[in-house]
PDB file of N, CA and C in Angstrom:
ATOM      1  N   UNK A   1      83.641 121.281 163.732  1.00  0.00           N
ATOM      2  CA  UNK A   1      82.148 121.209 161.792  1.00  0.00           C
ATOM      3  C   UNK A   1      81.488 122.990 161.871  1.00  0.00           C
ATOM      4  N   UNK A   2      81.805 122.906 160.417  1.00  0.00           N
ATOM      5  CA  UNK A   2      81.602 124.051 159.510  1.00  0.00           C
ATOM      6  C   UNK A   2      79.845 123.903 159.949  1.00  0.00           C
ATOM      7  N   UNK A   3      79.198 125.373 160.032  1.00  0.00           N
ATOM      8  CA  UNK A   3      78.090 125.639 159.862  1.00  0.00           C
ATOM      9  C   UNK A   3      77.322 125.651 158.046  1.00  0.00           C
ATOM     10  N   UNK A   4      75.919 125.801 157.899  1.00  0.00           N
ATOM     11  CA  UNK A   4      76.158 125.778 156.508  1.00  0.00           C
ATOM     12  C   UNK A   4      76.663 126.738 155.577  1.00  0.00           C
ATOM     13  N   UNK A   5      76.004 127.978 156.120  1.00  0.00           N
ATOM     14  CA  UNK A   5      77.057 128.875 155.458  1.00  0.00           C
ATOM     15  C   UNK A   5      78.339 129.043 155.244  1.00  0.00           C
ATOM     16  N   UNK A   6      79.201 127.879 155.977  1.00  0.00           N
ATOM     17  CA  UNK A   6      80.419 127.507 155.900  1.00  0.00           C
ATOM     18  C   UNK A   6      80.604 126.923 154.022  1.00  0.00           C
ATOM     19  N   UNK A   7      79.578 126.174 155.041  1.00  0.00           N
ATOM     20  CA  UNK A   7      79.780 125.223 153.817  1.00  0.00           C
ATOM     21  C   UNK A   7      79.418 125.389 152.061  1.00  0.00           C
ATOM     22  N   UNK A   8      78.658 126.209 152.240  1.00  0.00           N
ATOM     23  CA  UNK A   8      78.036 126.647 150.623  1.00  0.00           C
ATOM     24  C   UNK A   8      79.443 128.538 150.215  1.00  0.00           C
ATOM     25  N   UNK A   9      79.361 128.728 151.407  1.00  0.00           N
ATOM     26  CA  UNK A   9      80.900 129.205 150.950  1.00  0.00           C
ATOM     27  C   UNK A   9      81.946 128.478 150.350  1.00  0.00           C
ATOM     28  N   UNK A  10      82.383 127.362 151.224  1.00  0.00           N
ATOM     29  CA  UNK A  10      83.088 126.059 150.662  1.00  0.00           C
ATOM     30  C   UNK A  10      82.601 126.026 149.165  1.00  0.00           C
ATOM     31  N   UNK A  11      81.711 126.252 148.393  1.00  0.00           N
ATOM     32  CA  UNK A  11      81.492 126.054 147.746  1.00  0.00           C
ATOM     33  C   UNK A  11      81.700 127.207 146.608  1.00  0.00           C
ATOM     34  N   UNK A  12      81.151 127.732 147.084  1.00  0.00           N
ATOM     35  CA  UNK A  12      81.620 128.800 145.767  1.00  0.00           C
ATOM     36  C   UNK A  12      83.321 129.257 146.018  1.00  0.00           C
ATOM     37  N   UNK A  13      83.668 128.788 145.979  1.00  0.00           N
ATOM     38  CA  UNK A  13      85.506 129.146 146.137  1.00  0.00           C
ATOM     39  C   UNK A  13      85.966 128.050 145.673  1.00  0.00           C
ATOM     40  N   UNK A  14      84.653 126.888 145.309  1.00  0.00           N
ATOM     41  CA  UNK A  14      85.298 125.972 144.657  1.00  0.00           C
ATOM     42  C   UNK A  14      85.370 126.269 143.707  1.00  0.00           C
ATOM     43  N   UNK A  15      83.254 127.033 142.979  1.00  0.00           N
ATOM     44  CA  UNK A  15      82.991 127.263 141.768  1.00  0.00           C
ATOM     45  C   UNK A  15      84.808 128.590 141.095  1.00  0.00           C
ATOM     46  N   UNK A  16      84.312 129.148 141.873  1.00  0.00           N
ATOM     47  CA  UNK A  16      85.507 129.822 141.701  1.00  0.00           C
ATOM     48  C   UNK A  16      86.966 129.731 141.157  1.00  0.00           C
ATOM     49  N   UNK A  17      87.692 127.853 141.855  1.00  0.00           N
ATOM     50  CA  UNK A  17      88.866 127.861 140.799  1.00  0.00           C
ATOM     51  C   UNK A  17      87.898 127.061 139.732  1.00  0.00           C
ATOM     52  N   UNK A  18      87.397 126.353 139.849  1.00  0.00           N
ATOM     53  CA  UNK A  18      86.774 125.467 137.939  1.00  0.00           C
ATOM     54  C   UNK A  18      86.202 127.454 137.438  1.00  0.00           C
ATOM     55  N   UNK A  19      86.185 128.261 137.922  1.00  0.00           N
ATOM     56  CA  UNK A  19      85.964 129.143 136.425  1.00  0.00           C
ATOM     57  C   UNK A  19      87.925 129.716 136.310  1.00  0.00           C
ATOM     58  N   UNK A  20      88.280 129.518 137.667  1.00  0.00           N
ATOM     59  CA  UNK A  20      89.326 129.954 136.398  1.00  0.00           C
ATOM     60  C   UNK A  20      91.291 128.769 136.078  1.00  0.00           C
ATOM     61  N   UNK A  21      89.904 127.635 135.926  1.00  0.00           N
ATOM     62  CA  UNK A  21      90.807 126.311 135.869  1.00  0.00           C
ATOM     63  C   UNK A  21      90.466 126.984 133.865  1.00  0.00           C
ATOM     64  N   UNK A  22      88.983 126.998 133.780  1.00  0.00           N
ATOM     65  CA  UNK A  22      88.938 127.784 132.585  1.00  0.00           C
ATOM     66  C   UNK A  22      89.346 128.610 132.070  1.00  0.00           C
ATOM     67  N   UNK A  23      89.808 130.074 132.918  1.00  0.00           N
ATOM     68  CA  UNK A  23      90.162 130.816 132.211  1.00  0.00           C
ATOM     69  C   UNK A  23      91.297 130.154 132.304  1.00  0.00           C
ATOM     70  N   UNK A  24      92.584 130.225 132.501  1.00  0.00           N
ATOM     71  CA  UNK A  24      94.025 129.191 132.614  1.00  0.00           C
ATOM     72  C   UNK A  24      92.928 128.338 131.272  1.00  0.00           C
ATOM     73  N   UNK A  25      93.038 127.728 130.922  1.00  0.00           N
ATOM     74  CA  UNK A  25      92.611 126.959 129.899  1.00  0.00           C
ATOM     75  C   UNK A  25      92.557 127.328 128.608  1.00  0.00           C
ATOM     76  N   UNK A  26      91.495 129.289 128.412  1.00  0.00           N
ATOM     77  CA  UNK A  26      91.353 129.851 127.146  1.00  0.00           C
ATOM     78  C   UNK A  26      92.728 130.840 127.420  1.00  0.00           C
ATOM     79  N   UNK A  27      92.847 131.170 128.255  1.00  0.00           N
ATOM     80  CA  UNK A  27      94.731 132.229 127.823  1.00  0.00           C
ATOM     81  C   UNK A  27      95.751 131.569 127.221  1.00  0.00           C
ATOM     82  N   UNK A  28      95.145 129.651 127.363  1.00  0.00           N
ATOM     83  CA  UNK A  28      96.779 128.973 127.024  1.00  0.00           C
ATOM     84  C   UNK A  28      96.450 128.372 125.419  1.00  0.00           C
ATOM     85  N   UNK A  29      95.037 128.435 125.724  1.00  0.00           N
ATOM     86  CA  UNK A  29      94.097 128.641 123.408  1.00  0.00           C
ATOM     87  C   UNK A  29      95.283 127.270 124.287  1.00  0.00           C
ATOM     88  N   UNK A  30      94.113 126.228 124.749  1.00  0.00           N
ATOM     89  CA  UNK A  30      93.388 124.813 124.705  1.00  0.00           C
ATOM     90  C   UNK A  30      93.068 123.849 123.478  1.00  0.00           C
ATOM     91  N   UNK A  31      93.960 123.211 123.272  1.00  0.00           N
ATOM     92  CA  UNK A  31      92.632 122.238 121.538  1.00  0.00           C
ATOM     93  C   UNK A  31      92.416 121.579 121.998  1.00  0.00           C
ATOM     94  N   UNK A  32      92.386 121.372 123.052  1.00  0.00           N
ATOM     95  CA  UNK A  32      91.288 120.061 123.399  1.00  0.00           C
ATOM     96  C   UNK A  32      89.950 120.287 123.941  1.00  0.00           C
ATOM     97  N   UNK A  33      89.253 120.170 123.190  1.00  0.00           N
ATOM     98  CA  UNK A  33      87.045 120.821 123.132  1.00  0.00           C
ATOM     99  C   UNK A  33      87.105 119.120 124.398  1.00  0.00           C
ATOM    100  N   UNK A  34      87.871 118.606 124.622  1.00  0.00           N
ATOM    101  CA  UNK A  34      87.177 117.257 125.841  1.00  0.00           C
ATOM    102  C   UNK A  34      87.457 117.994 127.152  1.00  0.00           C
ATOM    103  N   UNK A  35      89.401 118.355 127.103  1.00  0.00           N
ATOM    104  CA  UNK A  35      89.051 118.745 128.485  1.00  0.00           C
ATOM    105  C   UNK A  35      88.369 120.176 128.375  1.00  0.00           C
ATOM    106  N   UNK A  36      88.177 121.197 128.157  1.00  0.00           N
ATOM    107  CA  UNK A  36      87.013 122.004 128.207  1.00  0.00           C
ATOM    108  C   UNK A  36      85.639 121.678 128.549  1.00  0.00           C
ATOM    109  N   UNK A  37      84.934 121.209 127.886  1.00  0.00           N
ATOM    110  CA  UNK A  37      83.696 120.183 127.535  1.00  0.00           C
ATOM    111  C   UNK A  37      83.787 119.758 128.875  1.00  0.00           C
ATOM    112  N   UNK A  38      84.763 118.793 129.684  1.00  0.00           N
ATOM    113  CA  UNK A  38      85.135 118.458 131.280  1.00  0.00           C
ATOM    114  C   UNK A  38      85.044 119.110 132.052  1.00  0.00           C
ATOM    115  N   UNK A  39      85.897 120.393 131.863  1.00  0.00           N
ATOM    116  CA  UNK A  39      85.247 121.778 132.902  1.00  0.00           C
ATOM    117  C   UNK A  39      84.872 121.985 132.969  1.00  0.00           C
ATOM    118  N   UNK A  40      83.988 122.618 131.788  1.00  0.00           N
ATOM    119  CA  UNK A  40      81.910 122.823 131.991  1.00  0.00           C
ATOM    120  C   UNK A  40      81.269 122.680 132.227  1.00  0.00           C
ATOM    121  N   UNK A  41      81.268 120.448 132.001  1.00  0.00           N
ATOM    122  CA  UNK A  41      80.213 119.982 132.536  1.00  0.00           C
ATOM    123  C   UNK A  41      80.252 119.673 134.098  1.00  0.00           C
ATOM    124  N   UNK A  42      81.710 119.952 135.062  1.00  0.00           N
ATOM    125  CA  UNK A  42      81.677 119.722 136.224  1.00  0.00           C
ATOM    126  C   UNK A  42      80.956 121.279 136.731  1.00  0.00           C
ATOM    127  N   UNK A  43      81.414 122.388 135.950  1.00  0.00           N
ATOM    128  CA  UNK A  43      80.863 123.853 135.954  1.00  0.00           C
ATOM    129  C   UNK A  43      79.917 123.157 137.059  1.00  0.00           C
ATOM    130  N   UNK A  44      78.809 123.287 136.466  1.00  0.00           N
ATOM    131  CA  UNK A  44      78.041 122.822 135.250  1.00  0.00           C
ATOM    132  C   UNK A  44      76.871 122.603 136.494  1.00  0.00           C
ATOM    133  N   UNK A  45      77.550 121.101 136.931  1.00  0.00           N
ATOM    134  CA  UNK A  45      77.006 119.612 137.863  1.00  0.00           C
ATOM    135  C   UNK A  45      76.959 119.987 138.855  1.00  0.00           C
ATOM    136  N   UNK A  46      78.024 120.819 139.022  1.00  0.00           N
ATOM    137  CA  UNK A  46      78.316 120.551 140.607  1.00  0.00           C
ATOM    138  C   UNK A  46      77.508 122.215 141.254  1.00  0.00           C
ATOM    139  N   UNK A  47      76.625 123.232 140.188  1.00  0.00           N
ATOM    140  CA  UNK A  47      76.885 123.895 140.380  1.00  0.00           C
ATOM    141  C   UNK A  47      75.282 123.781 140.062  1.00  0.00           C
ATOM    142  N   UNK A  48      74.719 123.326 139.708  1.00  0.00           N
ATOM    143  CA  UNK A  48      73.036 123.652 138.659  1.00  0.00           C
ATOM    144  C   UNK A  48      72.965 122.374 140.417  1.00  0.00           C
ATOM    145  N   UNK A  49      73.974 120.861 139.543  1.00  0.00           N
ATOM    146  CA  UNK A  49      73.314 119.939 140.315  1.00  0.00           C
ATOM    147  C   UNK A  49      72.622 119.786 142.301  1.00  0.00           C
ATOM    148  N   UNK A  50      74.271 120.475 142.377  1.00  0.00           N
ATOM    149  CA  UNK A  50      74.449 120.075 143.116  1.00  0.00           C
ATOM    150  C   UNK A  50      74.347 121.644 145.040  1.00  0.00           C
ATOM    151  N   UNK A  51      75.361 122.273 144.967  1.00  0.00           N
ATOM    152  CA  UNK A  51      74.785 123.528 145.248  1.00  0.00           C
ATOM    153  C   UNK A  51      74.438 124.142 144.780  1.00  0.00           C
ATOM    154  N   UNK A  52      73.095 124.699 144.441  1.00  0.00           N
ATOM    155  CA  UNK A  52      72.148 125.811 144.321  1.00  0.00           C
ATOM    156  C   UNK A  52      70.732 124.259 144.264  1.00  0.00           C
ATOM    157  N   UNK A  53      70.964 122.995 144.302  1.00  0.00           N
ATOM    158  CA  UNK A  53      69.921 122.236 145.471  1.00  0.00           C
ATOM    159  C   UNK A  53      70.482 122.496 146.602  1.00  0.00           C
ATOM    160  N   UNK A  54      71.275 122.368 147.963  1.00  0.00           N
ATOM    161  CA  UNK A  54      71.208 123.244 148.505  1.00  0.00           C
ATOM    162  C   UNK A  54      71.142 124.690 149.400  1.00  0.00           C
ATOM    163  N   UNK A  55      71.571 125.593 147.990  1.00  0.00           N
ATOM    164  CA  UNK A  55      70.123 127.319 148.257  1.00  0.00           C
ATOM    165  C   UNK A  55      68.840 126.320 147.993  1.00  0.00           C
ATOM    166  N   UNK A  56      68.087 125.341 147.397  1.00  0.00           N
ATOM    167  CA  UNK A  56      66.991 126.219 146.964  1.00  0.00           C
ATOM    168  C   UNK A  56      66.231 125.294 147.956  1.00  0.00           C
ATOM    169  N   UNK A  57      66.742 123.536 148.487  1.00  0.00           N
ATOM    170  CA  UNK A  57      66.245 122.843 149.134  1.00  0.00           C
ATOM    171  C   UNK A  57      65.959 122.815 151.095  1.00  0.00           C
ATOM    172  N   UNK A  58      67.394 123.807 151.533  1.00  0.00           N
ATOM    173  CA  UNK A  58      67.464 123.731 152.742  1.00  0.00           C
ATOM    174  C   UNK A  58      68.406 125.576 152.994  1.00  0.00           C
ATOM    175  N   UNK A  59      67.967 126.066 152.495  1.00  0.00           N
ATOM    176  CA  UNK A  59      68.993 128.222 153.171  1.00  0.00           C
ATOM    177  C   UNK A  59      67.509 128.103 152.961  1.00  0.00           C
ATOM    178  N   UNK A  60      67.286 128.484 151.632  1.00  0.00           N
ATOM    179  CA  UNK A  60      66.614 129.197 151.450  1.00  0.00           C
ATOM    180  C   UNK A  60      64.847 129.304 152.013  1.00  0.00           C
ATOM    181  N   UNK A  61      64.729 128.423 153.009  1.00  0.00           N
ATOM    182  CA  UNK A  61      63.152 127.459 152.698  1.00  0.00           C
ATOM    183  C   UNK A  61      63.758 128.763 154.082  1.00  0.00           C
ATOM    184  N   UNK A  62      64.254 128.325 155.554  1.00  0.00           N
ATOM    185  CA  UNK A  62      64.952 128.656 156.590  1.00  0.00           C
ATOM    186  C   UNK A  62      65.264 130.366 156.258  1.00  0.00           C
ATOM    187  N   UNK A  63      65.384 130.645 155.569  1.00  0.00           N
ATOM    188  CA  UNK A  63      66.042 132.148 154.866  1.00  0.00           C
ATOM    189  C   UNK A  63      64.352 133.044 155.347  1.00  0.00           C
ATOM    190  N   UNK A  64      62.817 131.530 154.855  1.00  0.00           N
ATOM    191  CA  UNK A  64      61.625 132.567 153.778  1.00  0.00           C
ATOM    192  C   UNK A  64      60.744 132.529 155.334  1.00  0.00           C
ATOM    193  N   UNK A  65      61.511 130.074 156.222  1.00  0.00           N
ATOM    194  CA  UNK A  65      60.689 131.127 157.660  1.00  0.00           C
ATOM    195  C   UNK A  65      61.076 131.751 158.796  1.00  0.00           C
ATOM    196  N   UNK A  66      62.285 132.590 158.497  1.00  0.00           N
ATOM    197  CA  UNK A  66      62.726 133.177 159.248  1.00  0.00           C
ATOM    198  C   UNK A  66      61.691 134.967 159.168  1.00  0.00           C
ATOM    199  N   UNK A  67      61.300 134.666 157.872  1.00  0.00           N
ATOM    200  CA  UNK A  67      61.212 135.835 157.035  1.00  0.00           C
ATOM    201  C   UNK A  67      62.084 137.516 156.711  1.00  0.00           C
TER     202      UNK A  67
END
C-alpha cells in the first residue's frame, strides 16, 4: 500500500505527463482546438479539483498539527 506522500508524488508525475502531452501538441502544431481544450481541462480539473483538494484537506492540516 502506498503512503499518502507517495500518492501525492504519483499525482505530480501524472500532471507532468499531461504537461508533456500539451508540449507535444504545441510542438506538432496540433490544429484541433478541442483536443487542446480537453488536455487543458484535464490538467485543471485533476490538479485543482482532485490533487489540490488532497493537499488542502488532508496534508496541510496534518502538517499544521505537527508544527
